[in-house]
XYZ file of C-alpha atoms in Angstrom:
390
model
C 18.634 -5.784 32.704
C 17.599 -1.988 32.413
C 14.045 -1.472 30.641
C 14.375 2.265 30.326
C 13.544 3.920 27.172
C 15.693 6.970 26.857
C 14.555 10.143 25.371
C 16.737 10.202 22.459
C 15.572 6.778 21.541
C 11.983 7.394 22.171
C 11.910 10.683 20.169
C 13.675 8.756 17.180
C 10.649 6.418 17.138
C 8.188 8.919 17.441
C 9.555 10.795 14.635
C 9.877 7.695 12.482
C 6.227 6.631 13.316
C 5.045 10.256 12.716
C 6.657 10.090 9.233
C 5.078 6.571 8.435
C 1.675 7.618 9.741
C 1.394 10.980 7.704
C 2.581 8.920 4.399
C 0.042 6.280 5.145
C -2.769 8.675 5.547
C -1.875 10.312 2.413
C -1.298 7.348 0.149
C -2.196 4.191 1.877
C -5.865 4.464 2.855
C -7.998 2.578 0.265
C -9.046 -0.712 2.273
C -10.545 -1.670 5.466
C -7.115 -3.036 6.429
C -5.357 0.308 5.651
C -7.918 2.056 8.058
C -7.327 -0.324 10.837
C -3.610 -0.086 10.487
C -3.590 3.612 10.341
C -5.954 3.839 13.404
C -3.377 1.349 15.189
C -0.372 3.534 14.369
C -2.379 6.766 15.536
C -3.146 5.313 18.931
C 0.511 3.884 19.098
C 1.865 7.458 18.482
C -0.318 9.025 21.247
C 0.859 6.152 23.847
C 4.417 7.117 22.950
C 3.849 10.775 23.428
C 2.048 10.062 26.791
C 5.045 8.117 27.949
C 7.147 11.217 27.159
C 4.998 13.565 28.982
C 4.683 11.012 31.886
C 8.373 11.434 33.121
C 7.804 14.812 34.842
C 5.063 17.191 36.237
C 2.703 16.668 39.089
C 0.269 14.509 37.049
C 3.219 12.143 35.959
C 1.541 9.091 37.313
C -1.822 9.856 35.840
C -0.512 10.248 32.456
C 1.697 7.092 32.614
C -1.555 5.220 33.630
C -3.360 6.731 30.602
C -0.382 5.628 28.396
C -0.762 1.949 29.587
C -4.387 2.274 28.768
C -3.491 3.456 25.190
C -1.286 0.304 24.979
C -4.416 -1.724 25.567
C -6.304 0.183 23.086
C -3.626 0.008 20.356
C -3.529 -3.894 20.838
C -7.337 -3.865 20.569
C -7.044 -3.111 16.772
C -5.226 -6.661 16.607
C -8.452 -8.157 17.770
C -10.537 -6.225 15.278
C -8.142 -7.546 12.530
C -8.759 -11.008 13.786
C -12.515 -10.625 13.699
C -12.546 -9.251 10.147
C -14.733 -11.243 7.750
C -12.874 -10.185 4.700
C -10.692 -7.479 3.087
C -13.785 -5.979 1.569
C -16.000 -6.213 4.552
C -18.514 -3.326 4.909
C -16.883 -0.339 6.522
C -19.998 0.467 8.905
C -19.937 -2.909 10.279
C -16.012 -2.658 10.901
C -16.582 0.642 12.628
C -19.258 -0.861 14.986
C -17.110 -3.692 15.871
C -14.130 -1.256 16.482
C -16.218 1.193 18.738
C -17.531 -1.992 20.663
C -13.987 -3.276 21.372
C -12.568 0.189 22.183
C -15.344 0.678 24.638
C -13.875 -2.313 26.427
C -10.450 -0.921 26.189
C -11.606 2.206 27.802
C -13.330 0.618 30.607
C -10.060 -1.212 31.345
C -8.137 1.967 31.175
C -10.752 3.550 33.649
C -9.998 0.577 36.039
C -6.231 1.108 35.729
C -6.836 4.948 36.684
C -9.101 4.043 39.662
C -6.381 1.528 40.752
C -3.614 4.155 40.574
C -5.791 6.764 42.396
C -6.455 4.353 45.169
C -2.745 3.292 45.358
C -1.737 6.909 45.456
C -4.152 7.666 48.237
C -2.815 4.806 50.250
C 0.777 5.802 49.523
C 1.707 2.650 47.611
C 3.244 2.526 44.160
C 1.157 0.980 41.139
C 2.669 -2.299 40.544
C 2.316 -5.878 40.264
C 2.105 -7.595 43.633
C 1.407 -4.552 45.712
C -2.301 -4.802 47.054
C -5.371 -5.302 45.190
C -4.484 -2.392 42.956
C -1.694 -4.463 41.388
C -3.805 -7.326 40.741
C -6.285 -4.938 39.002
C -3.405 -3.525 36.880
C -2.222 -6.864 35.805
C -5.593 -8.164 34.921
C -6.703 -4.779 32.933
C -3.271 -4.971 30.996
C -2.258 -8.667 30.747
C -5.522 -10.249 29.849
C -6.691 -8.178 27.084
C -3.080 -7.912 25.568
C -2.624 -11.604 25.578
C -6.262 -12.296 24.304
C -5.772 -9.835 21.430
C -2.345 -11.144 20.292
C -3.168 -14.671 20.656
C -6.582 -14.298 18.426
C -4.449 -12.009 15.831
C -1.797 -14.800 15.471
C -4.263 -17.687 15.344
C -6.172 -15.411 12.295
C -2.631 -15.073 10.613
C -1.899 -18.871 10.769
C -5.420 -19.668 9.278
C -4.764 -17.167 6.549
C -1.444 -18.661 5.684
C -2.858 -22.118 5.749
C -5.906 -21.669 3.690
C -4.009 -20.152 0.566
C -0.624 -19.735 -1.171
C 1.087 -16.674 0.116
C 4.174 -14.836 -1.463
C 7.606 -15.079 0.223
C 7.225 -11.778 1.427
C 4.124 -12.039 3.184
C 5.246 -15.328 4.802
C 8.185 -13.247 6.170
C 6.047 -10.733 7.253
C 3.861 -13.124 9.222
C 6.789 -14.683 10.732
C 7.992 -11.263 11.951
C 4.737 -10.461 13.466
C 4.668 -13.897 15.209
C 8.199 -13.543 16.807
C 6.969 -10.117 18.097
C 4.076 -11.597 19.797
C 6.049 -14.246 21.157
C 8.098 -11.586 22.778
C 4.941 -10.151 24.252
C 3.835 -13.447 25.444
C 7.421 -14.280 27.074
C 7.076 -11.228 29.068
C 3.508 -12.066 30.239
C 4.747 -15.417 31.475
C 7.579 -13.748 33.094
C 5.199 -11.362 35.045
C 2.971 -14.097 36.177
C 6.052 -15.965 37.389
C 7.170 -12.772 39.275
C 3.627 -12.324 40.972
C 3.261 -16.114 41.914
C 6.951 -17.074 42.704
C 8.509 -13.600 43.498
C 11.005 -14.559 40.547
C 12.692 -13.801 38.419
C 13.094 -9.959 39.646
C 12.517 -7.821 36.644
C 11.854 -4.679 38.284
C 8.840 -2.480 38.071
C 6.047 -3.477 35.776
C 5.029 -0.346 34.139
C 8.582 0.663 32.605
C 8.824 -2.733 31.363
C 5.581 -2.404 29.546
C 6.775 0.725 27.834
C 10.159 -0.882 26.713
C 8.285 -3.834 25.283
C 5.736 -1.726 23.577
C 8.432 0.581 22.050
C 10.226 -2.275 20.687
C 7.342 -3.775 19.188
C 5.711 -0.801 17.733
C 9.060 0.207 16.160
C 9.432 -3.182 14.512
C 5.687 -2.998 13.550
C 6.311 0.551 11.946
C 8.980 -0.790 9.997
C 6.873 -3.566 8.639
C 3.911 -1.311 7.899
C 6.268 1.107 6.060
C 6.557 -1.605 3.388
C 3.357 -0.694 1.553
C 4.185 2.962 1.968
C 7.338 2.500 0.287
C 5.578 0.591 -2.475
C 2.824 3.574 -2.682
C 5.655 6.060 -2.705
C 7.299 4.075 -5.533
C 4.209 3.874 -7.587
C 3.624 7.825 -7.266
C 7.343 8.229 -8.390
C 6.815 5.689 -11.247
C 9.480 3.273 -9.836
C 7.356 0.190 -9.740
C 7.014 -2.307 -12.835
C 4.141 -0.679 -14.175
C 5.638 2.923 -13.893
C 8.863 1.848 -15.664
C 6.804 0.087 -18.279
C 4.683 3.464 -18.740
C 7.939 5.460 -19.115
C 9.243 3.137 -21.842
C 5.955 3.366 -23.672
C 5.491 7.122 -23.192
C 7.068 8.361 -26.400
C 5.205 6.111 -28.556
C 1.924 6.626 -26.805
C 2.345 10.535 -27.034
C 3.355 10.541 -30.885
C 0.167 8.207 -31.537
C -2.367 9.787 -29.625
C -1.427 13.074 -30.958
C -2.631 11.685 -34.161
C -5.573 10.160 -32.849
C -6.605 12.209 -29.912
C -10.088 11.009 -29.837
C -9.134 7.789 -28.373
C -7.613 9.005 -25.189
C -9.686 7.944 -22.469
C -10.719 10.095 -19.386
C -8.028 10.247 -16.629
C -10.631 9.023 -14.111
C -11.112 5.791 -15.828
C -7.746 4.160 -14.513
C -7.039 2.849 -10.995
C -3.581 2.835 -9.736
C -0.316 2.154 -11.422
C -1.228 -1.003 -13.199
C -4.706 0.581 -14.170
C -2.884 3.657 -15.868
C -0.346 1.120 -17.733
C -3.399 -0.763 -18.913
C -5.011 2.353 -20.062
C -1.883 3.213 -21.942
C -1.553 -0.156 -23.651
C -5.297 0.072 -24.968
C -4.852 3.381 -26.267
C -1.789 2.550 -28.182
C -3.585 -0.389 -29.789
C -6.652 1.808 -30.535
C -4.411 4.393 -32.044
C -2.447 1.730 -34.212
C -5.905 0.321 -35.384
C -7.228 4.031 -36.340
C -3.984 4.541 -38.152
C -4.170 1.274 -40.151
C -5.899 2.651 -43.129
C -3.247 5.233 -43.545
C -0.231 2.857 -43.538
C 1.447 2.908 -46.850
C 0.778 -0.412 -48.533
C 3.615 -3.138 -48.627
C 4.388 -5.709 -51.131
C 4.539 -8.603 -48.637
C 0.700 -8.683 -48.494
C 0.118 -8.244 -44.933
C 0.292 -5.364 -42.543
C 1.192 -6.438 -38.845
C 3.583 -6.401 -35.948
C 5.555 -9.540 -36.585
C 8.622 -10.586 -34.407
C 12.040 -9.492 -35.654
C 13.568 -6.070 -34.949
C 13.994 -5.460 -38.685
C 10.242 -5.834 -39.370
C 9.398 -3.840 -36.357
C 11.689 -0.981 -37.618
C 10.065 -1.054 -40.952
C 6.592 -1.053 -39.323
C 7.604 1.688 -37.113
C 8.638 3.721 -40.089
C 5.297 3.086 -41.868
C 3.443 3.890 -38.659
C 5.526 7.222 -38.545
C 4.192 8.046 -42.041
C 0.712 7.146 -41.219
C 0.611 9.363 -38.232
C 1.812 12.041 -40.533
C -0.867 11.425 -43.244
C -3.616 11.453 -40.610
C -2.456 14.673 -38.959
C -2.144 16.247 -42.367
C -5.673 15.185 -43.313
C -4.755 12.798 -46.194
C -7.411 10.703 -47.495
C -6.736 6.919 -46.118
C -6.007 4.540 -48.761
C -5.078 1.273 -47.443
C -8.293 -0.444 -46.369
C -6.474 -3.734 -45.798
C -4.479 -1.946 -42.883
C -7.515 -1.857 -40.752
C -6.913 -5.535 -40.070
C -3.394 -5.657 -38.714
C -1.868 -9.046 -38.293
C -0.875 -10.102 -34.842
C -2.992 -7.322 -33.182
C -3.411 -7.777 -30.253
C -1.209 -10.348 -28.606
C -2.718 -13.428 -26.774
C -2.593 -12.150 -23.124
C -1.561 -8.768 -21.308
C 1.959 -9.732 -20.652
C 2.562 -10.568 -24.064
C 0.895 -7.698 -25.313
C 3.102 -5.360 -23.095
C 6.197 -7.139 -24.429
C 5.001 -6.518 -27.971
C 4.473 -2.987 -27.367
C 7.579 -2.312 -25.588
C 9.441 -3.905 -28.485
C 7.630 -1.516 -30.856
C 8.346 1.366 -28.595
C 12.409 0.436 -28.872
C 11.762 0.293 -32.619
C 10.011 3.733 -32.616
C 12.802 5.064 -30.385
C 15.387 3.827 -33.109
C 13.284 5.243 -35.835
C 13.209 8.850 -34.005
C 16.877 8.832 -33.141
C 18.076 7.628 -37.044
C 16.196 10.683 -38.335
C 13.567 8.874 -40.266
C 10.369 10.563 -40.764
C 7.896 11.286 -37.959
C 4.646 13.050 -37.687
C 6.799 16.304 -37.836
C 8.925 15.192 -40.865
C 8.417 13.980 -44.280
C 5.301 14.292 -46.352
C 3.504 11.022 -46.624
C 3.249 9.226 -49.922
C -0.510 8.914 -50.095
C -2.368 11.329 -52.288
C -4.575 14.058 -50.642
C -8.380 13.860 -51.108
C -9.813 15.497 -54.359
C -11.090 19.058 -53.811
C -14.790 19.641 -54.003
C -17.021 22.392 -54.633
C -20.016 23.599 -52.853
C -22.336 21.213 -54.626
C -19.784 18.377 -54.318
C -18.379 18.741 -57.905
C -14.696 18.134 -58.564
């Protein structure tokens, strides 16, 4: 079996990884885990580039040895993941641990470079089973890669067992476990090649490059999933974004009538936070407009179920927005206590507002009065003179 990574495949993977990395640096960088993932991808991208530069030139061997040292350094971040005390662990502690483990990886890289220099001085290739240099190569790569991946998988299994996880998280964990099995199989075959001379898998260094390229490509695809979710959030394609679009016209019309209830943009956090802010502002606007609602004969003001009543409420709410914008004196004190406002929980509240938003859209499309339409039926406030006399 050939373990050669062709230039076309390599540059395709490098381009894909570069796009994912740039996107994650821009959009997925809030948590400690995001920081570690982005660092892992950064070192992996450098590794792939070093492998491309190691194919020609007078320093090709040294560059290839640097590349395999970067493979060890990349897997070191799996160990940092495994040692995390929680997603909210203090960043300074994580960085101290990161520097300590990376220092060990750099020391192992120096050992690989020394073994390569010694083998070159003796006119030998640097590979497993060839002199003490081959032993140093296998020890400096195989041991840390095995330790890092085993501890990472053990942490993942422990996380899955300690709490319920969604199906997507379980699928990602299974994929990561399968990739680590792939790495462990290579380690076992390499050990068998050293001890028994079989199977003959060819040179060790090209095989490491091939396995690393396969694994980082699969990892890149998995790590692109949070990026895709972040892009969907930015584009408003997630659930919260779609709900905001459905509520936007209602929110815009109501907050134009009651602009003082609009909160600072910095008070929200993420797509769900912006949706929560929008629902709160719609509710506040309706409460402020309650005293401007034209009175009804039924004895109550509210958002009860039923499209007919919602349509009537939307009509009256439009008259209230027109009245408040026109400066009409509020005359419906009972309207300040609207029935059914708010709903029992956020999901029910959101469904209620979306139903009202649909009624609002029907009211606007049918030509019913809006804040730009008919004059309200409530009487304007009496004129007063300088001394407050009528």
